[in-house]
PDB file of C-alpha atoms in Angstrom:
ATOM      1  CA  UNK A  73       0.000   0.000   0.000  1.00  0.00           C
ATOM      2  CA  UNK A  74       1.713   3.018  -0.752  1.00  0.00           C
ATOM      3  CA  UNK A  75       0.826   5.077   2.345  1.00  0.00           C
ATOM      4  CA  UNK A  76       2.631   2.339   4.431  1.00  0.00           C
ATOM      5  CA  UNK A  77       5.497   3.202   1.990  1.00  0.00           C
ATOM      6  CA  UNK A  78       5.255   7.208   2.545  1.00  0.00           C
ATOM      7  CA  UNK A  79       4.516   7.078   6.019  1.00  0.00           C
ATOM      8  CA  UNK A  80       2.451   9.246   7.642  1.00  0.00           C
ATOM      9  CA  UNK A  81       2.844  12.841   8.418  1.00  0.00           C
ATOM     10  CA  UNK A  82       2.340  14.442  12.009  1.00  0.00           C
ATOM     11  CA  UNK A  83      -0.647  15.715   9.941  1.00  0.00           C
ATOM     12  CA  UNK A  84      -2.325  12.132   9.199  1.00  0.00           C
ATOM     13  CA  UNK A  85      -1.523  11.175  12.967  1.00  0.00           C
ATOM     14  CA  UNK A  86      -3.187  13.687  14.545  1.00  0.00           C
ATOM     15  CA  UNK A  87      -6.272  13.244  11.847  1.00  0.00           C
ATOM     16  CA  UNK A  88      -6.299   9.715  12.745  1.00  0.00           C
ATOM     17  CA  UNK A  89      -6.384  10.525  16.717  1.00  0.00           C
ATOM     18  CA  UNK A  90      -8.745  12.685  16.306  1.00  0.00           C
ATOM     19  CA  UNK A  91     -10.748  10.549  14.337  1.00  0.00           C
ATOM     20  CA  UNK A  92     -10.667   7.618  16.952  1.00  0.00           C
ATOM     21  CA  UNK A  93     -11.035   9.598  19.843  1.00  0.00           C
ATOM     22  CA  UNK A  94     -14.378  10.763  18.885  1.00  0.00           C
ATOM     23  CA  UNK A  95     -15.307   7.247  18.562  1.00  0.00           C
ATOM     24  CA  UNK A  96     -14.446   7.171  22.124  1.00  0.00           C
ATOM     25  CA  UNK A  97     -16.167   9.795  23.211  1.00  0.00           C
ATOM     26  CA  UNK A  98     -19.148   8.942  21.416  1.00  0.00           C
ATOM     27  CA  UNK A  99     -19.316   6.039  23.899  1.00  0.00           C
ATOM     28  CA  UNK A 100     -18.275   8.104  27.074  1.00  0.00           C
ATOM     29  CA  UNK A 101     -21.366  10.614  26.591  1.00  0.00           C
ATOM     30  CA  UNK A 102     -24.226   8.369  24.912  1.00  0.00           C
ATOM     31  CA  UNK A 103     -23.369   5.322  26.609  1.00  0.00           C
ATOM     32  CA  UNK A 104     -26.729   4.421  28.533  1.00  0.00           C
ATOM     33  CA  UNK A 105     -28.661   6.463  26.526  1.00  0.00           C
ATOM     34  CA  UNK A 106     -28.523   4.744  23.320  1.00  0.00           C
ATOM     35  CA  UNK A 107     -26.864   1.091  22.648  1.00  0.00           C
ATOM     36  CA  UNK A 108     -23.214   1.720  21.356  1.00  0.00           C
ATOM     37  CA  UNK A 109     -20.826  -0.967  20.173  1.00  0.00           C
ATOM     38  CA  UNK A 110     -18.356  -2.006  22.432  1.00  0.00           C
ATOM     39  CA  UNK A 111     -15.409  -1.524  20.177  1.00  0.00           C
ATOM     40  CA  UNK A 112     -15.807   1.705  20.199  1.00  0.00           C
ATOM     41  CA  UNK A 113     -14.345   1.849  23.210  1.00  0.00           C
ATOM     42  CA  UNK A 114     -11.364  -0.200  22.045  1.00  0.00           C
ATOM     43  CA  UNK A 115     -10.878   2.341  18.931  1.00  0.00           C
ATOM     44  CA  UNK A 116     -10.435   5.049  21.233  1.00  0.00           C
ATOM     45  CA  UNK A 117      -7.909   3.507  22.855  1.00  0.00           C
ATOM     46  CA  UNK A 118      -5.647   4.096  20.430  1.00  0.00           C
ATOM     47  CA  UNK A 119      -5.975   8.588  20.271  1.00  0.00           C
ATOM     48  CA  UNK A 120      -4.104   9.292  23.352  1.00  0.00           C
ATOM     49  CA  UNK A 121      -1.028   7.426  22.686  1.00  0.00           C
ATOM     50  CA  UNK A 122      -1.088   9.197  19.683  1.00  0.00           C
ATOM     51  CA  UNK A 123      -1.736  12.868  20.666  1.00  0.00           C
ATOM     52  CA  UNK A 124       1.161  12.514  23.162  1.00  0.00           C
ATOM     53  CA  UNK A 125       3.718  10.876  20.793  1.00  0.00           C
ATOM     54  CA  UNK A 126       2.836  14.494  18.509  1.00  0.00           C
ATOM     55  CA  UNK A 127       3.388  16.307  21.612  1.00  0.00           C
ATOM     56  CA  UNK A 128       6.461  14.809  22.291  1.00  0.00           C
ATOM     57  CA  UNK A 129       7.659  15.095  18.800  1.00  0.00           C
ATOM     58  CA  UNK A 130       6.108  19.417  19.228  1.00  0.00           C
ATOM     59  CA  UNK A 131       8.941  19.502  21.898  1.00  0.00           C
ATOM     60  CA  UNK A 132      11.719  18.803  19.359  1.00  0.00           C
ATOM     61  CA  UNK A 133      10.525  21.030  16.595  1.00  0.00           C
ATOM     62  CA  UNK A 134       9.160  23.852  18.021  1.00  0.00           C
ATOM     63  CA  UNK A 135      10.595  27.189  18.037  1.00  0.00           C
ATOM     64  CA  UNK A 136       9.467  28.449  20.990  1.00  0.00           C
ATOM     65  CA  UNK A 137       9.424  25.848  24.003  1.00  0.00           C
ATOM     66  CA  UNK A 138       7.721  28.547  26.116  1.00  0.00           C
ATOM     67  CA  UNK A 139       5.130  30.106  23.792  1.00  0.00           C
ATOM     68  CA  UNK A 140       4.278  26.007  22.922  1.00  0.00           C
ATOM     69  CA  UNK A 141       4.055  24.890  26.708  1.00  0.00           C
ATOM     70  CA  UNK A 142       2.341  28.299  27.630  1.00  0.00           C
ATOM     71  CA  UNK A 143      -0.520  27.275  24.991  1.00  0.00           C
ATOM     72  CA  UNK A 144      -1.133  24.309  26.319  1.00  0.00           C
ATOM     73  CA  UNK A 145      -1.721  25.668  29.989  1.00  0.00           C
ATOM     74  CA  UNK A 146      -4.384  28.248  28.736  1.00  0.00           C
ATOM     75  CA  UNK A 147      -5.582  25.791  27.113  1.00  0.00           C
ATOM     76  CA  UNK A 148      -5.907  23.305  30.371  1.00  0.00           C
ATOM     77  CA  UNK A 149      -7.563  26.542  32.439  1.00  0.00           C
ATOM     78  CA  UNK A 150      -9.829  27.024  29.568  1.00  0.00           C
ATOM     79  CA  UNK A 151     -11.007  23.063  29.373  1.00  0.00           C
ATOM     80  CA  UNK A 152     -11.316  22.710  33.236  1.00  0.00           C
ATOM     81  CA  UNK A 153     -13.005  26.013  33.150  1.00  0.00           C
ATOM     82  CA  UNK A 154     -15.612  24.475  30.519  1.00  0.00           C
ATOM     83  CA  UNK A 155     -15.983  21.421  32.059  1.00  0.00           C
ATOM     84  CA  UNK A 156     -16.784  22.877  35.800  1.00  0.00           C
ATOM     85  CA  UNK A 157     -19.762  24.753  33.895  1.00  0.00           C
ATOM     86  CA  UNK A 158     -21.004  21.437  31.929  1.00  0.00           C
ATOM     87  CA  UNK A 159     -20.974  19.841  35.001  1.00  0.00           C
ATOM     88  CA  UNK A 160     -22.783  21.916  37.312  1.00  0.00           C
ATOM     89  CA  UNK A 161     -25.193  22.906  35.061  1.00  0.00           C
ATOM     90  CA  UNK A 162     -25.470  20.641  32.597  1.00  0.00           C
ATOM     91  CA  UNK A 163     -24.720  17.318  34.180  1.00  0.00           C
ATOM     92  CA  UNK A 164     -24.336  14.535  31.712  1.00  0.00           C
ATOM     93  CA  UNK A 165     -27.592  12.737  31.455  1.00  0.00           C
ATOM     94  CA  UNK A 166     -26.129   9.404  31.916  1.00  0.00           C
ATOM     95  CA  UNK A 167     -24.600   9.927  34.926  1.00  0.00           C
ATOM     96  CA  UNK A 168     -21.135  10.560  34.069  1.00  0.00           C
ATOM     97  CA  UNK A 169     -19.077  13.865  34.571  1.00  0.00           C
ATOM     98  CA  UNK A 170     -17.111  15.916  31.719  1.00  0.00           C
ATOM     99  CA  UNK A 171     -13.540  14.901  33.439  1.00  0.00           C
ATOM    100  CA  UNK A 172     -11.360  14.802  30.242  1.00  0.00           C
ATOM    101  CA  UNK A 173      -8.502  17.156  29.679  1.00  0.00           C
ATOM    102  CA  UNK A 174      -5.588  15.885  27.998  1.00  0.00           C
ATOM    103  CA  UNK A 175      -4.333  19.679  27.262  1.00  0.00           C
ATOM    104  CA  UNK A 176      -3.267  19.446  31.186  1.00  0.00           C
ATOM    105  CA  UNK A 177      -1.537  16.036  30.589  1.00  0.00           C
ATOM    106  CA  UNK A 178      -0.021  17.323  27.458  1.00  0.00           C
ATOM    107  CA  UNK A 179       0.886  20.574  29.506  1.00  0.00           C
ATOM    108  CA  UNK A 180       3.156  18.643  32.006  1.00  0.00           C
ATOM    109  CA  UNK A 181       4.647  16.065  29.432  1.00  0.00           C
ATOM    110  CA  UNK A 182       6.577  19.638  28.093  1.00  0.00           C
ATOM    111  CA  UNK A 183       6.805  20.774  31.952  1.00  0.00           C
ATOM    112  CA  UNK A 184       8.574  17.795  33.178  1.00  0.00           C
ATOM    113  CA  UNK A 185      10.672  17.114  29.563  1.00  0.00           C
ATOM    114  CA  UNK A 186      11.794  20.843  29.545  1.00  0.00           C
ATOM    115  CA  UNK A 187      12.860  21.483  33.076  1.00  0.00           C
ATOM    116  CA  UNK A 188      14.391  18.058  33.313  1.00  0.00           C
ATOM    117  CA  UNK A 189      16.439  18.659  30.720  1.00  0.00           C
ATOM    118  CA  UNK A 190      17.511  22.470  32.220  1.00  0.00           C
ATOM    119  CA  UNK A 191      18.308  20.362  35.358  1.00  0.00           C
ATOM    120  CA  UNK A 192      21.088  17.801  33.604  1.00  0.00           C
ATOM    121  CA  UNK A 193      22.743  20.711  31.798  1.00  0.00           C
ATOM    122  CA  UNK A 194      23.000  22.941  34.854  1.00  0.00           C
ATOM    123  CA  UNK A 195      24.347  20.113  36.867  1.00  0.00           C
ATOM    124  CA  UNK A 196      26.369  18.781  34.187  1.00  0.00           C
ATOM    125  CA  UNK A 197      27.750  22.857  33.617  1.00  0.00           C
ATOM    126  CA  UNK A 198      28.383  22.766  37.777  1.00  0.00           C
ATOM    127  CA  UNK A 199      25.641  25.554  37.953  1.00  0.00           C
ATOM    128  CA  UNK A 200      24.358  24.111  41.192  1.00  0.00           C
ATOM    129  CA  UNK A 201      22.055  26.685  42.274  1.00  0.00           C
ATOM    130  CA  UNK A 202      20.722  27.173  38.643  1.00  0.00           C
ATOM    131  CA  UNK A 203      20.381  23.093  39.223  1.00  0.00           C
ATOM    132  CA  UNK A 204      18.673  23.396  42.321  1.00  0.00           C
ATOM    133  CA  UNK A 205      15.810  25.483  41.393  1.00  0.00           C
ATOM    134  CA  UNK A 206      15.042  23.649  38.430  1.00  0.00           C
ATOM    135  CA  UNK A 207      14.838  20.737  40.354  1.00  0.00           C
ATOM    136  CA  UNK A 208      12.315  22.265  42.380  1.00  0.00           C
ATOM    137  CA  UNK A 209      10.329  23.235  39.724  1.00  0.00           C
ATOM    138  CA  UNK A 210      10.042  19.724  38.552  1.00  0.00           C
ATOM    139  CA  UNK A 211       9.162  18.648  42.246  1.00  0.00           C
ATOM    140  CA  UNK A 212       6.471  21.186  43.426  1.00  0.00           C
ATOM    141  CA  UNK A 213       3.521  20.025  41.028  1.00  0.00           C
ATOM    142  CA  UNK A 214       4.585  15.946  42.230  1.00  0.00           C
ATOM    143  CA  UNK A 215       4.150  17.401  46.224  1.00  0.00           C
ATOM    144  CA  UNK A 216       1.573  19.785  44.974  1.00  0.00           C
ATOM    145  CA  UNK A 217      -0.336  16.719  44.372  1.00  0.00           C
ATOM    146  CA  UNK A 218       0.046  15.080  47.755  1.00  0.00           C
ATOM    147  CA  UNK A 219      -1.090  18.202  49.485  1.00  0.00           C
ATOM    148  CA  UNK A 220      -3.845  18.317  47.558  1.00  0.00           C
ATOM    149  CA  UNK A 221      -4.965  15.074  48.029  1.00  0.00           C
ATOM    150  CA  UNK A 222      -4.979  14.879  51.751  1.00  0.00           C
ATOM    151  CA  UNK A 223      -6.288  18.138  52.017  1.00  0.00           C
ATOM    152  CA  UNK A 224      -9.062  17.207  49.629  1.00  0.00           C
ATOM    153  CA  UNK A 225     -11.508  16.718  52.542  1.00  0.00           C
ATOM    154  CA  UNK A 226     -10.967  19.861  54.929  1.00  0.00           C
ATOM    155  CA  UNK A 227     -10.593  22.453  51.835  1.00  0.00           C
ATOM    156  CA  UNK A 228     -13.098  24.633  50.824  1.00  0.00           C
ATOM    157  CA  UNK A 229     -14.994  23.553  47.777  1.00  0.00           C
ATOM    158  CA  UNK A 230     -14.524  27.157  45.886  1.00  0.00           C
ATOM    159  CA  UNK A 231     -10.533  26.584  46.837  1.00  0.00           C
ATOM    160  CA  UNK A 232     -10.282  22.679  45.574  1.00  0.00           C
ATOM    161  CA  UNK A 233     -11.942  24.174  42.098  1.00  0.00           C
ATOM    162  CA  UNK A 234      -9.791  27.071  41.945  1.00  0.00           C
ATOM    163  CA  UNK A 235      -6.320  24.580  42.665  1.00  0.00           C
ATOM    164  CA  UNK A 236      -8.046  22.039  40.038  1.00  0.00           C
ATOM    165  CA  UNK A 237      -8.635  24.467  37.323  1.00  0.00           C
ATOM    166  CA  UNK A 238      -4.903  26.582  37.719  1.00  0.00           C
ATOM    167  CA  UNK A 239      -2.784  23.771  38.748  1.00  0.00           C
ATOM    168  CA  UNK A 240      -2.366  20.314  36.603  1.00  0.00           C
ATOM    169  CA  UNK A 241      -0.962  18.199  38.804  1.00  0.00           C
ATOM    170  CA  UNK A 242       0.764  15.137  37.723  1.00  0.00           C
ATOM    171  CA  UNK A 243      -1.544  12.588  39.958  1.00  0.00           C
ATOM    172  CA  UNK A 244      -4.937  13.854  38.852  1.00  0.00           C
ATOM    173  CA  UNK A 245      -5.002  15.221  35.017  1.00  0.00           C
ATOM    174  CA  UNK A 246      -6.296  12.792  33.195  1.00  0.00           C
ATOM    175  CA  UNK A 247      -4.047   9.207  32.145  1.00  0.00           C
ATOM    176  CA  UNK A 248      -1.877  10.330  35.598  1.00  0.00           C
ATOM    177  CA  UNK A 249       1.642   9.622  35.785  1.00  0.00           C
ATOM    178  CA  UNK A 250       1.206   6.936  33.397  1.00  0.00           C
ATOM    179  CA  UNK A 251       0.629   9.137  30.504  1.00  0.00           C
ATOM    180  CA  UNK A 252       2.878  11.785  31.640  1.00  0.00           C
ATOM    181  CA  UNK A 253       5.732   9.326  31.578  1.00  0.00           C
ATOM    182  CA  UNK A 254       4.679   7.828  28.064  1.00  0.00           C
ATOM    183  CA  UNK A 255       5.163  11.422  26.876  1.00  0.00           C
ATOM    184  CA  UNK A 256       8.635  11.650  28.322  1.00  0.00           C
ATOM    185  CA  UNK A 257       9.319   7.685  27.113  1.00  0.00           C
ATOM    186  CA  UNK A 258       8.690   8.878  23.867  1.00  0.00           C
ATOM    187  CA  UNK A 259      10.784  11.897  23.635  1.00  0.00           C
ATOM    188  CA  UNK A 260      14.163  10.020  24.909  1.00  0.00           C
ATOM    189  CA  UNK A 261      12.926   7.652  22.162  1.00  0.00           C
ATOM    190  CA  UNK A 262      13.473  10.184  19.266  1.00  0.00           C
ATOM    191  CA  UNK A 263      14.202   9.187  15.736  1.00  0.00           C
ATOM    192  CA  UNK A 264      15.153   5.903  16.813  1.00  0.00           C
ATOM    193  CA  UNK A 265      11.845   3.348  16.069  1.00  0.00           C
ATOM    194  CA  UNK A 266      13.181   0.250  17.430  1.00  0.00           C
ATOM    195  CA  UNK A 267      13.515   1.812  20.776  1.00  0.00           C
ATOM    196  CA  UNK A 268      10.181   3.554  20.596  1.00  0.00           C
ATOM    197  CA  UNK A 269       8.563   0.628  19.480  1.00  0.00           C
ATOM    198  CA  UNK A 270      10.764  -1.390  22.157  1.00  0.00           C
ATOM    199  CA  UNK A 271       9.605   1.118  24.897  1.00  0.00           C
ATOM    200  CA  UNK A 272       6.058   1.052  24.339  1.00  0.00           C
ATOM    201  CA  UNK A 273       5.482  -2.559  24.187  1.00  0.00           C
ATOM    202  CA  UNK A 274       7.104  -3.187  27.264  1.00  0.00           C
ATOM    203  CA  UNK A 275       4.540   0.175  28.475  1.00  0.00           C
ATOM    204  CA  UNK A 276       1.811  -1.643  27.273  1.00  0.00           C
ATOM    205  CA  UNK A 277       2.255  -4.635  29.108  1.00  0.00           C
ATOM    206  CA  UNK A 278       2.934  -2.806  32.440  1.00  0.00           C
ATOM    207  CA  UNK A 279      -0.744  -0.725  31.481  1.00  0.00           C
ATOM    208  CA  UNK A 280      -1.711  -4.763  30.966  1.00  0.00           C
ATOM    209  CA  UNK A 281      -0.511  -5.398  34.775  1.00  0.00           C
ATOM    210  CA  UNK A 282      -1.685  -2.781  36.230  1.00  0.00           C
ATOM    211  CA  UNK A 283      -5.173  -2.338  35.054  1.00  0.00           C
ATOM    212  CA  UNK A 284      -6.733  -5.756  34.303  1.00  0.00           C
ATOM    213  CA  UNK A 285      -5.342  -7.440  37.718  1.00  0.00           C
ATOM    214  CA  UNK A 286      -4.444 -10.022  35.736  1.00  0.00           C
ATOM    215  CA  UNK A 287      -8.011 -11.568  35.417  1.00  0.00           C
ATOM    216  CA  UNK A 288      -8.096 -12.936  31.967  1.00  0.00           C
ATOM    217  CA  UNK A 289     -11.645 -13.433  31.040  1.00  0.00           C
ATOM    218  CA  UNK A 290     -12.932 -11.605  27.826  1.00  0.00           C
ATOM    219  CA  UNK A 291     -15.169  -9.772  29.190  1.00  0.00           C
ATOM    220  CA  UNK A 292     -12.071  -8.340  31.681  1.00  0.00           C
ATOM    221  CA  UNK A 293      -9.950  -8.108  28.932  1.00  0.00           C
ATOM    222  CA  UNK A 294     -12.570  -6.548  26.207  1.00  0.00           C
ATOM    223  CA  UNK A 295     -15.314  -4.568  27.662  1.00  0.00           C
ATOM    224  CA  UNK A 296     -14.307  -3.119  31.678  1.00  0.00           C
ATOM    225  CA  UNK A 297     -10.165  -3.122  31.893  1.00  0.00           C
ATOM    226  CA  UNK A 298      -8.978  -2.592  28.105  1.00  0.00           C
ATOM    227  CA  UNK A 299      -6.721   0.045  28.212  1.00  0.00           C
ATOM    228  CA  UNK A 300      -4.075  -2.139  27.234  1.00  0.00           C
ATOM    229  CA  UNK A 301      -5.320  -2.149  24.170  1.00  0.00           C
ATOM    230  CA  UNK A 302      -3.393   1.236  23.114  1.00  0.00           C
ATOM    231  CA  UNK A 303      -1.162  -1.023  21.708  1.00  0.00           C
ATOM    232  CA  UNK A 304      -2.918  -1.230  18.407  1.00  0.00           C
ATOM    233  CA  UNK A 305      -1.241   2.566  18.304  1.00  0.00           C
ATOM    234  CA  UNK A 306       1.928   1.206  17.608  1.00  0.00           C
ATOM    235  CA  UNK A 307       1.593   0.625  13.791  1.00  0.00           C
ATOM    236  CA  UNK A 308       0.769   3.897  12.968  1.00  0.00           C
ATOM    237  CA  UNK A 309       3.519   5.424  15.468  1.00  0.00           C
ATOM    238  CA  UNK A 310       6.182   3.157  13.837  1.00  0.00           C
ATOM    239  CA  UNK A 311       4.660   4.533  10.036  1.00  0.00           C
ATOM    240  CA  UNK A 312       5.368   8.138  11.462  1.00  0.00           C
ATOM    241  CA  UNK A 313       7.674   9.472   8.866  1.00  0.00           C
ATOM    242  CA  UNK A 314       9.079  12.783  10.792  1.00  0.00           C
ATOM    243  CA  UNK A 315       7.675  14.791   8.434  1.00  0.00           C
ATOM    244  CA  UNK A 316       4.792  17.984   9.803  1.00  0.00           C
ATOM    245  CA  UNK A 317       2.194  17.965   6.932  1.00  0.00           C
ATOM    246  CA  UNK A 318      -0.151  20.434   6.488  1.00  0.00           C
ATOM    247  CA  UNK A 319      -1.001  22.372   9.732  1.00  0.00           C
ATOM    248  CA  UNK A 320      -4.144  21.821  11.883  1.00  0.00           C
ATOM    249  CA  UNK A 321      -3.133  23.332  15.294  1.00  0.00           C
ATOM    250  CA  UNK A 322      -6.007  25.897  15.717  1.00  0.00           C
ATOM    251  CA  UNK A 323      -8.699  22.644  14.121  1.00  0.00           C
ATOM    252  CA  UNK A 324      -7.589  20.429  17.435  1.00  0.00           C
ATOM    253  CA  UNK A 325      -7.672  23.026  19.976  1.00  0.00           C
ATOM    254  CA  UNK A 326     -11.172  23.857  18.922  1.00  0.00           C
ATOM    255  CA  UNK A 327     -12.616  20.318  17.718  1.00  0.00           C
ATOM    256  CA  UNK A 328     -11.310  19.084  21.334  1.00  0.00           C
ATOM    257  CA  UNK A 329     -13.434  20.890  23.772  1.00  0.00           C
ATOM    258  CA  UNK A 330     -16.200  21.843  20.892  1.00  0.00           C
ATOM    259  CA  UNK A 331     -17.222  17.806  20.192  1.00  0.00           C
ATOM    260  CA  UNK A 332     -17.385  16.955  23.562  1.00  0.00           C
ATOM    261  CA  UNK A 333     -19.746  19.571  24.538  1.00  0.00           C
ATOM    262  CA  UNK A 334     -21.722  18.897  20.994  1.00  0.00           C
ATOM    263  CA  UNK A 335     -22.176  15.189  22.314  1.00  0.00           C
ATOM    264  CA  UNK A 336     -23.010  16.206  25.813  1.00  0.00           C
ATOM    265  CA  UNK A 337     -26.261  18.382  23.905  1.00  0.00           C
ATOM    266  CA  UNK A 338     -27.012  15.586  21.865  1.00  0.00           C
ATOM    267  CA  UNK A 339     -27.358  13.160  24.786  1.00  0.00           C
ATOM    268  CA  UNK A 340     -29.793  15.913  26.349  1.00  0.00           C
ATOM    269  CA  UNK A 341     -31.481  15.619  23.117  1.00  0.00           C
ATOM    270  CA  UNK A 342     -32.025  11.954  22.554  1.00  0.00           C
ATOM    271  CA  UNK A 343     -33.063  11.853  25.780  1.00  0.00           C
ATOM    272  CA  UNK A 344     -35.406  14.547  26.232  1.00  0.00           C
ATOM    273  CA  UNK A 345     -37.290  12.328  23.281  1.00  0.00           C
ATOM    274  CA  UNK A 346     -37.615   9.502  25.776  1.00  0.00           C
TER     275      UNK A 346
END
């Protein structure tokens, strides 16, 4: 097939995500409401992974680091800020709650790979005070996350929102450390597709571990615990050809936050005609 022989663009990729993420999203906000096929569950297991390979490729090729992380946290206020509203006055109809916000993932995938990397060269230059604070930057979101989380009960509720919407923290955006590490995985993996592909395998198979308890039934395996399946990404990650393609960066900032909330009024819809 001659695409497999091009490759795919950073273009096609992200077309592709977006493409099976609204398959799983679909599910997520008409689930209950109207039958929907199991698999399309399993499709959408296969955007993330994606989106965050893109994002760590963005790190290598953008111009500006700061200008590309900076987007990304407006655009993680601006989703939590949108999803507070659905939810409180607009609750999902199902039952669920509007919790997704990979921009705040994505966010601290550049956080962690950016300041890490300021950390080894200052150390490595003997800049130990430079060293220091960068280290600490990388640290206070992790312990930022603690604190939060114990404090969770004797906050007020008007303080827990404002933390949740200005502050990702690495132990509750959305895919947790897991996905933040992925990110970072796949950055040390650059340009090199045998130790990409090498990498996430063996990341696979830990998400394998650690979410199906090792209960190997089908219906375990295919329709509660299948995140594992975001190893049918790897094909199209391995076709990546390091190559842009045409530009869609406003489209996915827009179609991101805009289909969810489309679904969420179609679900009021179909079942307002109950």
């Amino acid at each position: 097939m001659d695409f497999i022989k091009k490759g795919l663009t950073g273009f096609d990729l992200k077309l592709l995500a977006l493409i099976f993420m609204t398959f799983d999203h679909i599910q997520q906000m008409l689930i209950g409401i109207i039958p929907i096929p199991f698999w399309f569950g399993i499709i959408g297991r296969i955007s993330a992974p994606i989106f965050i390979f893109m994002v760590a490729e963005g790190m290598y090729h953008t111009r500006n680091r700061m200008k590309y992380m900076s987007r990304l946290y407006i655009a993680s206020i601006g989703m939590a800020l949108l999803n507070n509203l659905a939810n409180t006055y607009f609750p999902m109809p199902n039952g669920g709650m509007i919790i997704n916000n990979i921009f705040a993932t994505m966010f601290l995938i550049t956080f962690f790979i950016h300041f890490g990397e300021k950390t080894i060269v200052a150390f490595k230059e003997h800049k130990l005070g430079q060293g220091l604070l960068n280290l600490l930057a990388i640290l206070t979101p992790i312990l930022a996350s603690f604190i939060v989380l114990m404090s969770m009960e004797t906050l007020p509720l008007w303080v827990l929102r404002i933390v949740l919407v200005a502050i990702p923290l690495p132990l509750l955006v959305e895919g947790g450390i897991l996905w933040i590490a992925l990110g970072i995985g796949f950055y040390l993996c650059h340009n090199n597709k045998k130790h990409m592909g090498l990498f996430y395998t063996v990341f696979c198979i830990i998400t394998f571990y650690l979410t199906t308890g090792m209960i190997l039934s089908v219906e375990n395996l295919f329709y509660i615990n299948y995140q594992w399946l975001m190893i049918l990404a790897l094909p199209f990650l391995l076709l990546y050809n390091g190559q842009k393609g045409k530009g869609m960066r406003s489209f996915f900032y827009i179609y991101y936050p805009a289909h969810l909330y489309i679904l969420l009024g179609v679900a009021y819809l179909i079942n307002g005609f109950k």
